[in-house]
Structures are given as C-alpha cells and as structure tokens.
mmCIF file of N, CA and C and ligand atoms in Angstrom:
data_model
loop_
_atom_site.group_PDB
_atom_site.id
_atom_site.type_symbol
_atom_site.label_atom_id
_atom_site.label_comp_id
_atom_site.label_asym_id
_atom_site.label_seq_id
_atom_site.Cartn_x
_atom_site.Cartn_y
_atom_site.Cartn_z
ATOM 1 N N UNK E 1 -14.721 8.069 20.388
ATOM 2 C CA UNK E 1 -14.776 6.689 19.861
ATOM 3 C C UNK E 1 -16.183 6.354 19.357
ATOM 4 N N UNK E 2 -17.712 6.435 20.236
ATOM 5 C CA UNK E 2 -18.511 6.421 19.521
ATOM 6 C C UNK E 2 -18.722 7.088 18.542
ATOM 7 N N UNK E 3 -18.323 8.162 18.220
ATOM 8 C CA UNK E 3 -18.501 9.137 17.021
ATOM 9 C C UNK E 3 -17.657 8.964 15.966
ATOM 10 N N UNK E 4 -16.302 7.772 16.052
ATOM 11 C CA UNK E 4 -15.952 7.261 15.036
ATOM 12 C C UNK E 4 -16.654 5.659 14.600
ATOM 13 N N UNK E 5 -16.878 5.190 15.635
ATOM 14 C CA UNK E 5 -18.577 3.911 15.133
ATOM 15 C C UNK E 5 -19.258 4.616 14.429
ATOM 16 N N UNK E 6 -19.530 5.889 14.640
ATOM 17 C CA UNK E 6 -21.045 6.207 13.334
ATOM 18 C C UNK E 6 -20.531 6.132 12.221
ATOM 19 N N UNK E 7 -19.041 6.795 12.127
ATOM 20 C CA UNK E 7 -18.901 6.621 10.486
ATOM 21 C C UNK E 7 -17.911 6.165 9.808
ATOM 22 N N UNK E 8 -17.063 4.948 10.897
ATOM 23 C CA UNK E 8 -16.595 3.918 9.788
ATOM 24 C C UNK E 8 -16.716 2.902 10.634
ATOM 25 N N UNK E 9 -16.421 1.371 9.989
ATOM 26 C CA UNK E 9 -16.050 0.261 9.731
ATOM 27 C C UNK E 9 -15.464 -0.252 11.386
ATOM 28 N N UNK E 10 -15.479 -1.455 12.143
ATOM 29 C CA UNK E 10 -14.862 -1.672 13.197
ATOM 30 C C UNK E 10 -13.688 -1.981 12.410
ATOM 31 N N UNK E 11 -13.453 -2.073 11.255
ATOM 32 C CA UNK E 11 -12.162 -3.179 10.575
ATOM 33 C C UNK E 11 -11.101 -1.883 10.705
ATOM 34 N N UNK E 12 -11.609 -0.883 10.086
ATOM 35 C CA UNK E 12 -11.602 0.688 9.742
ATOM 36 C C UNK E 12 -10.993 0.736 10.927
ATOM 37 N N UNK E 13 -11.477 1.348 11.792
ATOM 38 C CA UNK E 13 -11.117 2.105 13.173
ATOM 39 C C UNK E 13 -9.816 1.498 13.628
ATOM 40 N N UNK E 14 -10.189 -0.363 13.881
ATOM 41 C CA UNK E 14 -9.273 -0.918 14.323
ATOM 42 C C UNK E 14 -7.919 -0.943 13.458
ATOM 43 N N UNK E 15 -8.045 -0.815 12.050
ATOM 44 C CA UNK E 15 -6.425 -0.866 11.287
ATOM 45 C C UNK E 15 -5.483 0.527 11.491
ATOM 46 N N UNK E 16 -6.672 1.827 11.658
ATOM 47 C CA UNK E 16 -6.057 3.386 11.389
ATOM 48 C C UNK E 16 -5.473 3.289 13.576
ATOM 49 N N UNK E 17 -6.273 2.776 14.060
ATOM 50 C CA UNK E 17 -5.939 2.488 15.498
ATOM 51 C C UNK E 17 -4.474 1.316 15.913
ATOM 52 N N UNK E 18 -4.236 0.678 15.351
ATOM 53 C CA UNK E 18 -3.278 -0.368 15.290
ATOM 54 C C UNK E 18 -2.642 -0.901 13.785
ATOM 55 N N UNK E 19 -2.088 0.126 13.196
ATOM 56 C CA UNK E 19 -1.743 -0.104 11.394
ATOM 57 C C UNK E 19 -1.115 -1.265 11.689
ATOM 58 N N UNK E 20 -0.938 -2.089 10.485
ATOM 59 C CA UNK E 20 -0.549 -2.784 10.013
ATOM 60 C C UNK E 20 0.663 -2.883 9.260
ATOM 61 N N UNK E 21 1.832 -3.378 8.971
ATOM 62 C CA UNK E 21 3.010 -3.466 8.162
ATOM 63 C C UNK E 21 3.264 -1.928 7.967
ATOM 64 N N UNK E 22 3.587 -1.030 9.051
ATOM 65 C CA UNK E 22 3.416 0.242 8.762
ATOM 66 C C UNK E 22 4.967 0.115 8.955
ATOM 67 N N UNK E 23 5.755 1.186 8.251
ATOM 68 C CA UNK E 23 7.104 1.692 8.308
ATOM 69 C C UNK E 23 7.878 0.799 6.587
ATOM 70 N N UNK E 24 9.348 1.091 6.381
ATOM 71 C CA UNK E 24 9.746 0.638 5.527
ATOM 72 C C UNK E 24 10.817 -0.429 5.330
ATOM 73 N N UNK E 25 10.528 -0.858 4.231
ATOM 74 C CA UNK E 25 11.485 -2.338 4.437
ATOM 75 C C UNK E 25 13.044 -2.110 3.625
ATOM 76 N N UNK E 26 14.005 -2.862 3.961
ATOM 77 C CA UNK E 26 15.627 -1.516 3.585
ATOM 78 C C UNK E 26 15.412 -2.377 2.109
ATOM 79 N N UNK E 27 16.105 -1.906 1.263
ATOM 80 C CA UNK E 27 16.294 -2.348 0.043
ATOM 81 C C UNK E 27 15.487 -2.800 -0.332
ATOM 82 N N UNK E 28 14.188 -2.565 -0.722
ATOM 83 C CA UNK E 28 12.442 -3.086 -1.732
ATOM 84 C C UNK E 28 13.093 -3.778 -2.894
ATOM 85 N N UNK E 29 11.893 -4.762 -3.324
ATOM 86 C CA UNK E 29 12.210 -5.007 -4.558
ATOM 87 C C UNK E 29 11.534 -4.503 -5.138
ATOM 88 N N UNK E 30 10.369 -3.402 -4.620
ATOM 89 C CA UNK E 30 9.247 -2.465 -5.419
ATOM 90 C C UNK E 30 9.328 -1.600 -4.644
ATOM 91 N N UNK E 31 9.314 -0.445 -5.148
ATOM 92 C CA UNK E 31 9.004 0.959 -4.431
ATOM 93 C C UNK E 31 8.667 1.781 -4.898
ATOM 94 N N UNK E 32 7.192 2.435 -4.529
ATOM 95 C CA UNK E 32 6.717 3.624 -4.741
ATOM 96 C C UNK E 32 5.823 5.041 -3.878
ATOM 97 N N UNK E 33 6.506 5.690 -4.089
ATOM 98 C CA UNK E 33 5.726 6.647 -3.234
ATOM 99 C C UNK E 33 5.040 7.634 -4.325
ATOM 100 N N UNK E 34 3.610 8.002 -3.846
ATOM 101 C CA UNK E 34 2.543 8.466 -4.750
ATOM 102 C C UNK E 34 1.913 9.810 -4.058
ATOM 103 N N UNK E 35 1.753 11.458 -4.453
ATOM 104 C CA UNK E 35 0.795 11.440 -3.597
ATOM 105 C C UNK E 35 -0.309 11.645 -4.165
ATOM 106 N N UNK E 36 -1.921 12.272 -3.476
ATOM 107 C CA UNK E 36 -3.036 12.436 -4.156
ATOM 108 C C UNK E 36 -3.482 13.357 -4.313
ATOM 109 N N UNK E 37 -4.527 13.902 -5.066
ATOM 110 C CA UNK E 37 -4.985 15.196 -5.029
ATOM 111 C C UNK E 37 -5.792 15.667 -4.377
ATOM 112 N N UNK E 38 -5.288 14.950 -3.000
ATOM 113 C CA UNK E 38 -5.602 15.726 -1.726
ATOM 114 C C UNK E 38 -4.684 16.172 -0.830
ATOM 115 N N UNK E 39 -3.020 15.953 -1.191
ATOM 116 C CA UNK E 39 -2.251 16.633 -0.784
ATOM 117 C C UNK E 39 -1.569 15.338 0.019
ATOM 118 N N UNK E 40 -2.352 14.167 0.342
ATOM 119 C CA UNK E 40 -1.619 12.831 1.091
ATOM 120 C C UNK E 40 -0.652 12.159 0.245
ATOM 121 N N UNK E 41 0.532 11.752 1.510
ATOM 122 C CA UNK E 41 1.372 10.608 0.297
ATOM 123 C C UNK E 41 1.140 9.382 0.944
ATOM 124 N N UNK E 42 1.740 8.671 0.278
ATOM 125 C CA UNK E 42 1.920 7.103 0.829
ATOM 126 C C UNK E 42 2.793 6.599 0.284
ATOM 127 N N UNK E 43 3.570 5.604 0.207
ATOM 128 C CA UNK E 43 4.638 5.469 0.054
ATOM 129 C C UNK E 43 4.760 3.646 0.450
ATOM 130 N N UNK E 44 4.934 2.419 -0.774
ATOM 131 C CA UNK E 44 4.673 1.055 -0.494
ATOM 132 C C UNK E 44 6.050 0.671 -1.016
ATOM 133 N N UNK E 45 6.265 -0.247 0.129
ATOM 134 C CA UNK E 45 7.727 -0.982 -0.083
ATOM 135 C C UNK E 45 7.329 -2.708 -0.463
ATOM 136 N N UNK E 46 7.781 -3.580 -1.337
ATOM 137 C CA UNK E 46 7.351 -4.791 -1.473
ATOM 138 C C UNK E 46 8.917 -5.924 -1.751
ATOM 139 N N UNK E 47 8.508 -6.534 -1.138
ATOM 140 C CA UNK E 47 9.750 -7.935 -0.791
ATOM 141 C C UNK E 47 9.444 -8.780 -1.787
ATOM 142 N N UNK E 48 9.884 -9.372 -2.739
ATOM 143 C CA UNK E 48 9.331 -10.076 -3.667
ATOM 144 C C UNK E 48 10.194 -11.527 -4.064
ATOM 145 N N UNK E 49 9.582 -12.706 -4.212
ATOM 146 C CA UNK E 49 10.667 -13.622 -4.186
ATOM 147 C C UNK E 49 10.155 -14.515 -5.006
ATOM 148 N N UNK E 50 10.008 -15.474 -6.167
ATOM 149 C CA UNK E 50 9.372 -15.987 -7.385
ATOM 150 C C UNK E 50 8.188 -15.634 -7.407
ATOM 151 N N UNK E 51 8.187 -14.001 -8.056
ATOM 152 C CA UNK E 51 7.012 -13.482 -8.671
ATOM 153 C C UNK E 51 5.557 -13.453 -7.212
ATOM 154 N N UNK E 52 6.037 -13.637 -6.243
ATOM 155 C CA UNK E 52 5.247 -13.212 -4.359
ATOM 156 C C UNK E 52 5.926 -12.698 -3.779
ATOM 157 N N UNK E 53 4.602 -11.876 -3.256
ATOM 158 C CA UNK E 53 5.221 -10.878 -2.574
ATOM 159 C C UNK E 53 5.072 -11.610 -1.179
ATOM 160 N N UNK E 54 6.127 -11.604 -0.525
ATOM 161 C CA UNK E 54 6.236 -12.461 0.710
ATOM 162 C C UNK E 54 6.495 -11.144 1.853
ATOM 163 N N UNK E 55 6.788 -9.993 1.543
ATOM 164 C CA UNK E 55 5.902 -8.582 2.957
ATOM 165 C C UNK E 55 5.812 -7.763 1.749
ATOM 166 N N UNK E 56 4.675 -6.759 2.283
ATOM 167 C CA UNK E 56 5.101 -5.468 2.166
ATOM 168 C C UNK E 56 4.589 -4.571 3.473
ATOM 169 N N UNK E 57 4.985 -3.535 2.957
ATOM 170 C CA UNK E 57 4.709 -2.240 4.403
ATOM 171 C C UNK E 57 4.781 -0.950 3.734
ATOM 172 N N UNK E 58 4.006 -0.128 4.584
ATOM 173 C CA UNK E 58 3.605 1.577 3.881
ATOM 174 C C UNK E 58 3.597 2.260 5.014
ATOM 175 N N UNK E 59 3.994 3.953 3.887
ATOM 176 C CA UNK E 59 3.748 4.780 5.423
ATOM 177 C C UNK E 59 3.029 6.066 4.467
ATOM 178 N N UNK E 60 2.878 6.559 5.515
ATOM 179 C CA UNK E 60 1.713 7.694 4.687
ATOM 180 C C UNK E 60 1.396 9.004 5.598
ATOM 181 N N UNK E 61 1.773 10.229 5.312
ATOM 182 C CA UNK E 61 1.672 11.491 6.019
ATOM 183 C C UNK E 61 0.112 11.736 6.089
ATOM 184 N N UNK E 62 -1.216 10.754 5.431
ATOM 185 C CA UNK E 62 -2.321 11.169 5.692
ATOM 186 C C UNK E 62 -3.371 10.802 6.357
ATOM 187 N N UNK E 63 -4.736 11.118 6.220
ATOM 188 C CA UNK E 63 -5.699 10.781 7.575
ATOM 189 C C UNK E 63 -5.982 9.074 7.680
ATOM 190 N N UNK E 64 -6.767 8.885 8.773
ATOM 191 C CA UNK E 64 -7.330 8.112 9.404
ATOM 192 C C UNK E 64 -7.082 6.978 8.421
ATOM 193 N N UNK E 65 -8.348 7.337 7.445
ATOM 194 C CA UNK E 65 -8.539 6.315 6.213
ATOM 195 C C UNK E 65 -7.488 5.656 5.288
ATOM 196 N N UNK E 66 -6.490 6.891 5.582
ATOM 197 C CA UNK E 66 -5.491 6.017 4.337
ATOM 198 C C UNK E 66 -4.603 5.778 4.813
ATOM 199 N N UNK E 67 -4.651 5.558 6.603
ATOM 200 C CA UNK E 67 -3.642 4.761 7.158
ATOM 201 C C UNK E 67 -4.213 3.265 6.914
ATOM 202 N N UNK E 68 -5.229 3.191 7.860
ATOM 203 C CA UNK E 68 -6.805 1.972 7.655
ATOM 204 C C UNK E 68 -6.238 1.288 6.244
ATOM 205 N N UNK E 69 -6.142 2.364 4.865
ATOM 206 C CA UNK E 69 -6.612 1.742 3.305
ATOM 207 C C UNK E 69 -5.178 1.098 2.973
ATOM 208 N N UNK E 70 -3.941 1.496 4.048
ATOM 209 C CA UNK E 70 -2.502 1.566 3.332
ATOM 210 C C UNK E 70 -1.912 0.009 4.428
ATOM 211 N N UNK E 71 -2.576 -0.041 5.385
ATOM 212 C CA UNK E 71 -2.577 -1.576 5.884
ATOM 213 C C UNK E 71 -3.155 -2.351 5.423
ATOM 214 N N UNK E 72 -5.061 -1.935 4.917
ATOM 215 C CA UNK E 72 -5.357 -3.337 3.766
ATOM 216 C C UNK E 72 -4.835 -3.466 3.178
ATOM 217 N N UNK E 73 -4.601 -3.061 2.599
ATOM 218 C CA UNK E 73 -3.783 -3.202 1.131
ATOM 219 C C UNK E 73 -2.591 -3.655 1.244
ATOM 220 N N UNK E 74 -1.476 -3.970 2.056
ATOM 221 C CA UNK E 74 -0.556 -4.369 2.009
ATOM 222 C C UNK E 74 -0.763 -5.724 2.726
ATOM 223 N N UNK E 75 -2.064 -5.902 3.624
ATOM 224 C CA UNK E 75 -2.482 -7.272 3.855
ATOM 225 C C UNK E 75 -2.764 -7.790 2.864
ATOM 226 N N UNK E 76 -3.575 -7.521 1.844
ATOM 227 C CA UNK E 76 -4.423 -7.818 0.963
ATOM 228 C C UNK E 76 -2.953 -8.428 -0.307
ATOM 229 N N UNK E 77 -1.925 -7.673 -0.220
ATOM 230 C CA UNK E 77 -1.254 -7.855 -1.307
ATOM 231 C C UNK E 77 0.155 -8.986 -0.737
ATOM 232 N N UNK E 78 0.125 -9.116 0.329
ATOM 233 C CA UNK E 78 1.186 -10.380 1.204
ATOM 234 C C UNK E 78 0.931 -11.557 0.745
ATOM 235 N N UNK E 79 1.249 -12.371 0.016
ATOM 236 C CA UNK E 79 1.567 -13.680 0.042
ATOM 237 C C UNK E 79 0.181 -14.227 -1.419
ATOM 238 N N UNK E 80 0.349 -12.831 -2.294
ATOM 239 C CA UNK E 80 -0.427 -13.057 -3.371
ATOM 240 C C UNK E 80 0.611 -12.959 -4.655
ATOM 241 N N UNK E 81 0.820 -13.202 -5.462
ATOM 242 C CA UNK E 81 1.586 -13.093 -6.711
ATOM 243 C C UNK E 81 1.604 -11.549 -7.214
ATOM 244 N N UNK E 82 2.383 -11.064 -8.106
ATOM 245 C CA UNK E 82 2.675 -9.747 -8.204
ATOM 246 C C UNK E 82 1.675 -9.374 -9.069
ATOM 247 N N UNK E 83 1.255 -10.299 -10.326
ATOM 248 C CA UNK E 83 0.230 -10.331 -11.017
ATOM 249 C C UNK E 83 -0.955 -10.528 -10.161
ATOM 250 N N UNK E 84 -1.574 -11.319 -9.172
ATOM 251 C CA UNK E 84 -3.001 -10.839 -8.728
ATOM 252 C C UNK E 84 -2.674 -9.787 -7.763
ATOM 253 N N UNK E 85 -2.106 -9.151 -7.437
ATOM 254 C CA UNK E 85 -1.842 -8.087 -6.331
ATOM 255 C C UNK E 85 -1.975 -6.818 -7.528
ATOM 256 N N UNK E 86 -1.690 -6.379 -8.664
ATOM 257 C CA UNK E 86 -1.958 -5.881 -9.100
ATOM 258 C C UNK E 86 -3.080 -5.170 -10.114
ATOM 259 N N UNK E 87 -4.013 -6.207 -9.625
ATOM 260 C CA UNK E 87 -5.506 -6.007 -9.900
ATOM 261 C C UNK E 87 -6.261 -5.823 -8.670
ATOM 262 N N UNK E 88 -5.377 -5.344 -7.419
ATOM 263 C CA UNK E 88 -6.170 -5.087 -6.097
ATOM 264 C C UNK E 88 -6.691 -3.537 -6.304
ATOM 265 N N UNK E 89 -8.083 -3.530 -6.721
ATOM 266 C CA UNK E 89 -8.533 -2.014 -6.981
ATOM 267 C C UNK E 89 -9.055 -1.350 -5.663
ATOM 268 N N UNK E 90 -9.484 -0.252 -6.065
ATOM 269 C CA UNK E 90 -9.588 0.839 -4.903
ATOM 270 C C UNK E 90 -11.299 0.088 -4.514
ATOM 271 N N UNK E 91 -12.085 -0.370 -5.051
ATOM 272 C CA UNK E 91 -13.458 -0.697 -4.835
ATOM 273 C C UNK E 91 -13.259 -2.550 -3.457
ATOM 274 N N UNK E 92 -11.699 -3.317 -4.096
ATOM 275 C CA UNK E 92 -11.270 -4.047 -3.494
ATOM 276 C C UNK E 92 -11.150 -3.669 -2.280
ATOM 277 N N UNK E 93 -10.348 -2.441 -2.208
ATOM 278 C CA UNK E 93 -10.048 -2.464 -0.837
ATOM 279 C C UNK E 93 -11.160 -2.016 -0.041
ATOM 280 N N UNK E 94 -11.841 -1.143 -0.531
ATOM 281 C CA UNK E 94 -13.163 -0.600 0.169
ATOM 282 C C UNK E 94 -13.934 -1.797 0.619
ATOM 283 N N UNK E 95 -14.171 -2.703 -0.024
ATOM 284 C CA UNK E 95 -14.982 -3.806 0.649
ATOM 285 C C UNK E 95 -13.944 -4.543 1.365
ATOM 286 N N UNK E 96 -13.035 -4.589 1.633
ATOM 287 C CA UNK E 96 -12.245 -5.284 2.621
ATOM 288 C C UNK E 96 -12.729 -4.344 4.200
ATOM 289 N N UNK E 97 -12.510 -3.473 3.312
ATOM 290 C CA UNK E 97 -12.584 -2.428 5.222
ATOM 291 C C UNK E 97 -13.864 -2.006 5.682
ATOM 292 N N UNK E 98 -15.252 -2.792 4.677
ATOM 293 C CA UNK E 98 -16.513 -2.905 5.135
ATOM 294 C C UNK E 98 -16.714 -1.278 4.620
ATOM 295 N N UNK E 99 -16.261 -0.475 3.854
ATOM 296 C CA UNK E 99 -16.734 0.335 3.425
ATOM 297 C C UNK E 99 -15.953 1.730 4.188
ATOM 298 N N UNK E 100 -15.751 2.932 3.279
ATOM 299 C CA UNK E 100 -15.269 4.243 3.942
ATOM 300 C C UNK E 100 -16.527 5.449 3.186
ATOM 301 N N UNK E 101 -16.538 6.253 4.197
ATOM 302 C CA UNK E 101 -17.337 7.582 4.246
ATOM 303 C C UNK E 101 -17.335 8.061 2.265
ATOM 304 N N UNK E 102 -18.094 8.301 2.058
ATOM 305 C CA UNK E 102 -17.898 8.580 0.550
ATOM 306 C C UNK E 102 -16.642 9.785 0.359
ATOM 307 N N UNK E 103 -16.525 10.568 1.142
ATOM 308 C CA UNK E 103 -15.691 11.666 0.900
ATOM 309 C C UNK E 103 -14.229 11.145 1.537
ATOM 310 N N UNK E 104 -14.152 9.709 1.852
ATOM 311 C CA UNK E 104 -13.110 9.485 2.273
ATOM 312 C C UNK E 104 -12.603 7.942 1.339
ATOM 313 N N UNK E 105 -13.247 7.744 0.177
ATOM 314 C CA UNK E 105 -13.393 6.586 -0.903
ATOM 315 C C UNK E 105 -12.264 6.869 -1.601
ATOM 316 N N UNK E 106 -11.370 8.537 -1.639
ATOM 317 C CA UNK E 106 -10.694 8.257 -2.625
ATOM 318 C C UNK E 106 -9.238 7.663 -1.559
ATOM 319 N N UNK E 107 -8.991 7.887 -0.284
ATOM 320 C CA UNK E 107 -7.778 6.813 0.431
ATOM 321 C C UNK E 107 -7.691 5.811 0.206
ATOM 322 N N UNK E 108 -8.658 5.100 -0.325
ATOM 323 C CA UNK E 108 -8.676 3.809 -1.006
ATOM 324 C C UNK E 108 -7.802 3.523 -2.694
ATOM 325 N N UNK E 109 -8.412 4.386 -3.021
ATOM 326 C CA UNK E 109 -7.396 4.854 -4.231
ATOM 327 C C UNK E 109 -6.418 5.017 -4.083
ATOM 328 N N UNK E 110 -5.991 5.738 -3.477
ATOM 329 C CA UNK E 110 -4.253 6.591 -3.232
ATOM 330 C C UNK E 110 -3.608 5.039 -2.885
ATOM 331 N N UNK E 111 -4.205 4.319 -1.824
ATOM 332 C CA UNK E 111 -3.421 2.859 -1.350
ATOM 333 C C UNK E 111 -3.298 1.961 -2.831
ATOM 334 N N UNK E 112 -4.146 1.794 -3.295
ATOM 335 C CA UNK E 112 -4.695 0.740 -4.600
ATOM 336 C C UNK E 112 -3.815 1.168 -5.569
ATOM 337 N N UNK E 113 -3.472 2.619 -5.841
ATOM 338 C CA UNK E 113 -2.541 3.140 -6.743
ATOM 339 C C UNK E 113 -1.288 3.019 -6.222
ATOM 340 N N UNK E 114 -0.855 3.401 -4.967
ATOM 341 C CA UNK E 114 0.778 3.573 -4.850
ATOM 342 C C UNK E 114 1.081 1.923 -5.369
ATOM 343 N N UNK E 115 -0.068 1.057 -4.386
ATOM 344 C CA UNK E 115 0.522 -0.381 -4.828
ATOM 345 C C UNK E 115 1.228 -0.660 -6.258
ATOM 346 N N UNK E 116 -0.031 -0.155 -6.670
ATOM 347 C CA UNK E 116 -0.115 -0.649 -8.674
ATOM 348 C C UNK E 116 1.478 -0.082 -8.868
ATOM 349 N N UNK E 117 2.092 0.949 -8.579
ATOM 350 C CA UNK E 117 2.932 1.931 -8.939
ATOM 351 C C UNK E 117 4.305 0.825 -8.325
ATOM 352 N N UNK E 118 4.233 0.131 -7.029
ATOM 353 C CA UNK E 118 5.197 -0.443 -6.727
ATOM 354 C C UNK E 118 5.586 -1.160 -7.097
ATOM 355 N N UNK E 119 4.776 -2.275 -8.014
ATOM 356 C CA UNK E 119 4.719 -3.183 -8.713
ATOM 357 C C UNK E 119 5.039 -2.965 -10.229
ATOM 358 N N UNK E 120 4.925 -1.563 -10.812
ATOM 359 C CA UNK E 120 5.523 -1.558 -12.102
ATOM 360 C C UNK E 120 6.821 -0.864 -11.753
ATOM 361 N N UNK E 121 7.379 -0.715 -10.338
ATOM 362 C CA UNK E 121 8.757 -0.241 -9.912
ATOM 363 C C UNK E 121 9.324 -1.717 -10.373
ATOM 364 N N UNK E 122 8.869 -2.503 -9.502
ATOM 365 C CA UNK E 122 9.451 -4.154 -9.278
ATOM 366 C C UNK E 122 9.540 -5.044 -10.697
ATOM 367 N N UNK E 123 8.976 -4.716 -11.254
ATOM 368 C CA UNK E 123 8.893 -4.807 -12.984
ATOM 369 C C UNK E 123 10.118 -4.199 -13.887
ATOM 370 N N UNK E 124 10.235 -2.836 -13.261
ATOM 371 C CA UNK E 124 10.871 -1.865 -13.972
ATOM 372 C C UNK E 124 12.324 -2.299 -13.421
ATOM 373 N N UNK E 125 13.038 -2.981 -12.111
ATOM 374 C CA UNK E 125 14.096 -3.196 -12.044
ATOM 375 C C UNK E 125 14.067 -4.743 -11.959
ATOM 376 N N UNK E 126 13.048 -5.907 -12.637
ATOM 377 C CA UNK E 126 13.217 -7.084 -12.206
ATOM 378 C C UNK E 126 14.528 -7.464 -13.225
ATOM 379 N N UNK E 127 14.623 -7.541 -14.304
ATOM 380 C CA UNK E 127 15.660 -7.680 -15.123
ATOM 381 C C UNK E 127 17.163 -7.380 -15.300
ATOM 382 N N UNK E 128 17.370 -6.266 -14.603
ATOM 383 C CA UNK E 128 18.582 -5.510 -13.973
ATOM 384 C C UNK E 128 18.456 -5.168 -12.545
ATOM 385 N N UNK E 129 18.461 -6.249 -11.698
ATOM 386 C CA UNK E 129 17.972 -5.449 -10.175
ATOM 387 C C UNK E 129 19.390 -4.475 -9.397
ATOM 388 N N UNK E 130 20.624 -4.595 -10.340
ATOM 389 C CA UNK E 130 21.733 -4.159 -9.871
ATOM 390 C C UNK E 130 21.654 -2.718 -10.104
ATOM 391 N N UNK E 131 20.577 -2.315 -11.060
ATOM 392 C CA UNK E 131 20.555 -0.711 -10.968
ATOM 393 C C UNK E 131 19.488 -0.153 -10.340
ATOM 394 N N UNK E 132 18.980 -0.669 -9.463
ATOM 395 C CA UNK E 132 18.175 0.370 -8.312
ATOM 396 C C UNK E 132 19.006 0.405 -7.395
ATOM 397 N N UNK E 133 20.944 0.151 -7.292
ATOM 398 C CA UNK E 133 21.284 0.685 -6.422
ATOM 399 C C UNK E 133 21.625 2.172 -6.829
ATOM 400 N N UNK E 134 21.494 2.856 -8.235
ATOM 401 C CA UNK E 134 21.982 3.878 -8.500
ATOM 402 C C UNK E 134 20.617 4.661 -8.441
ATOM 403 N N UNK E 135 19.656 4.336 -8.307
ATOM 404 C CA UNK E 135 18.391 4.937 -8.525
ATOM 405 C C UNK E 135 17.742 5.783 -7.373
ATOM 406 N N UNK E 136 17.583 6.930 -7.400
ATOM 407 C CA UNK E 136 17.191 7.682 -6.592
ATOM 408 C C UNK E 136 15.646 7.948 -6.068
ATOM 409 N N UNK E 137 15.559 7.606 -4.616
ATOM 410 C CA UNK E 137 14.268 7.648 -4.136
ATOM 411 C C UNK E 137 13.361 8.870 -3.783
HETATM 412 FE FE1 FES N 201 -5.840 12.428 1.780
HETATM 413 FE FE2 FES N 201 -7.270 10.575 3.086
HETATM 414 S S1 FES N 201 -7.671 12.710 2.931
HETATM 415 S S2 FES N 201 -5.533 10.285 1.847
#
C-alpha cells in the first residue's frame, strides 16, 4: 500500500480499490466495448433518457489504472448530457484522478475512448432503437 502512495493518486488507489459503476447494465442505450494497444478492453454501457445520461457502468479485463480511469469516467459522464459527456478527454480524466504514472496515461485514453465510442453507439441506434435488438454484441 505504501508503495502504491508513491505512485498514484489517493483518488487513484481508492477508485481501482473500490470501482465504481463497475459491471453491466441489461439493454444500454449505448454500448461499446474497445480494446487498446496494450492488449486491455473495456467495455461502457450508458442509460440515456432526453439526451442524459442518467447511469452508466464499465468493465474492463485491465490493470489498476483503467479500472481507477473506467469509474471516472463513468462518474464524470452520469447526469451530464450526451453532448458534454462526449468531449470528456483522456487529459479530463487524468486530472480528475489527480494524475496517472506517465506509462500508465494511456488507461485514461482507452476509458475516454470506449466512452466517445458508446455514445456514437447511442447515436447510431437513437432513431431506430428497435434495431439494436437484432444487433450483435
Ligand atoms: Fe492496458 Fe492499463 S495497461 S489499460
């Protein structure tokens, strides 16, 4: 534990220690799973109800950080409009979580992107929402 104080964030420790909106929500009105080119996925589900997102929740097969980056971010994107939630960048979330290890800056990304990605899902079936029951995950 002290040796994770040296090199991240109490916000850090405490979100990858106790995630946040972690697991998935049944029928999304956004969904995307992304992975990175570090071999992690993540995977963001979003509830959406006049253009707010009123939950979302993520899950993610990867480290520490992009459990930490995949709970900001779905804090960060709760009870904001689909349009400002989709300008939540990877530099956003990094200063939410008081900062990550430079070699661990791009989990911030991978979260900031699946989002972006869920949100042009939720886009992509807002007009016909009757065909993401045929749509394969
Ligand atoms: Fe892959 Fe953190 S090392 S998401």
């Amino acid at each position: 534990m002290e040796d994770m104080k040296k090199v991240y964030s109490e916000k850090t420790i405490d979100l990858f220690l106790k995630p946040r909106n972690l697991g998935e929500l049944p029928t999304p009105d956004g969904f995307a799973r992304v992975t990175g080119p570090c071999g992690d996925t993540m995977e963001i589900y979003l509830r959406v109800r006049d253009s707010r997102i009123i939950n979302a929740s993520f899950w993610t097969d990867g480290c520490g950080p992009s459990i930490a980056s995949g709970s900001m971010v779905t804090e960060m994107a709760k009870q904001t409009t689909v349009g400002e939630a989709q300008r939540i960048s990877q530099q956003d979330v990094l200063t939410a979580l008081g900062g990550l290890p430079e070699e661990s800056e791009h989990c911030a990304l991978l979260a900031a992107n699946t989002l972006k990605e869920a949100i042009k899902d939720y886009f992509a079936y807002k007009k016909e929402p009757w065909k993401r029951s045929y749509h394969r995950q």
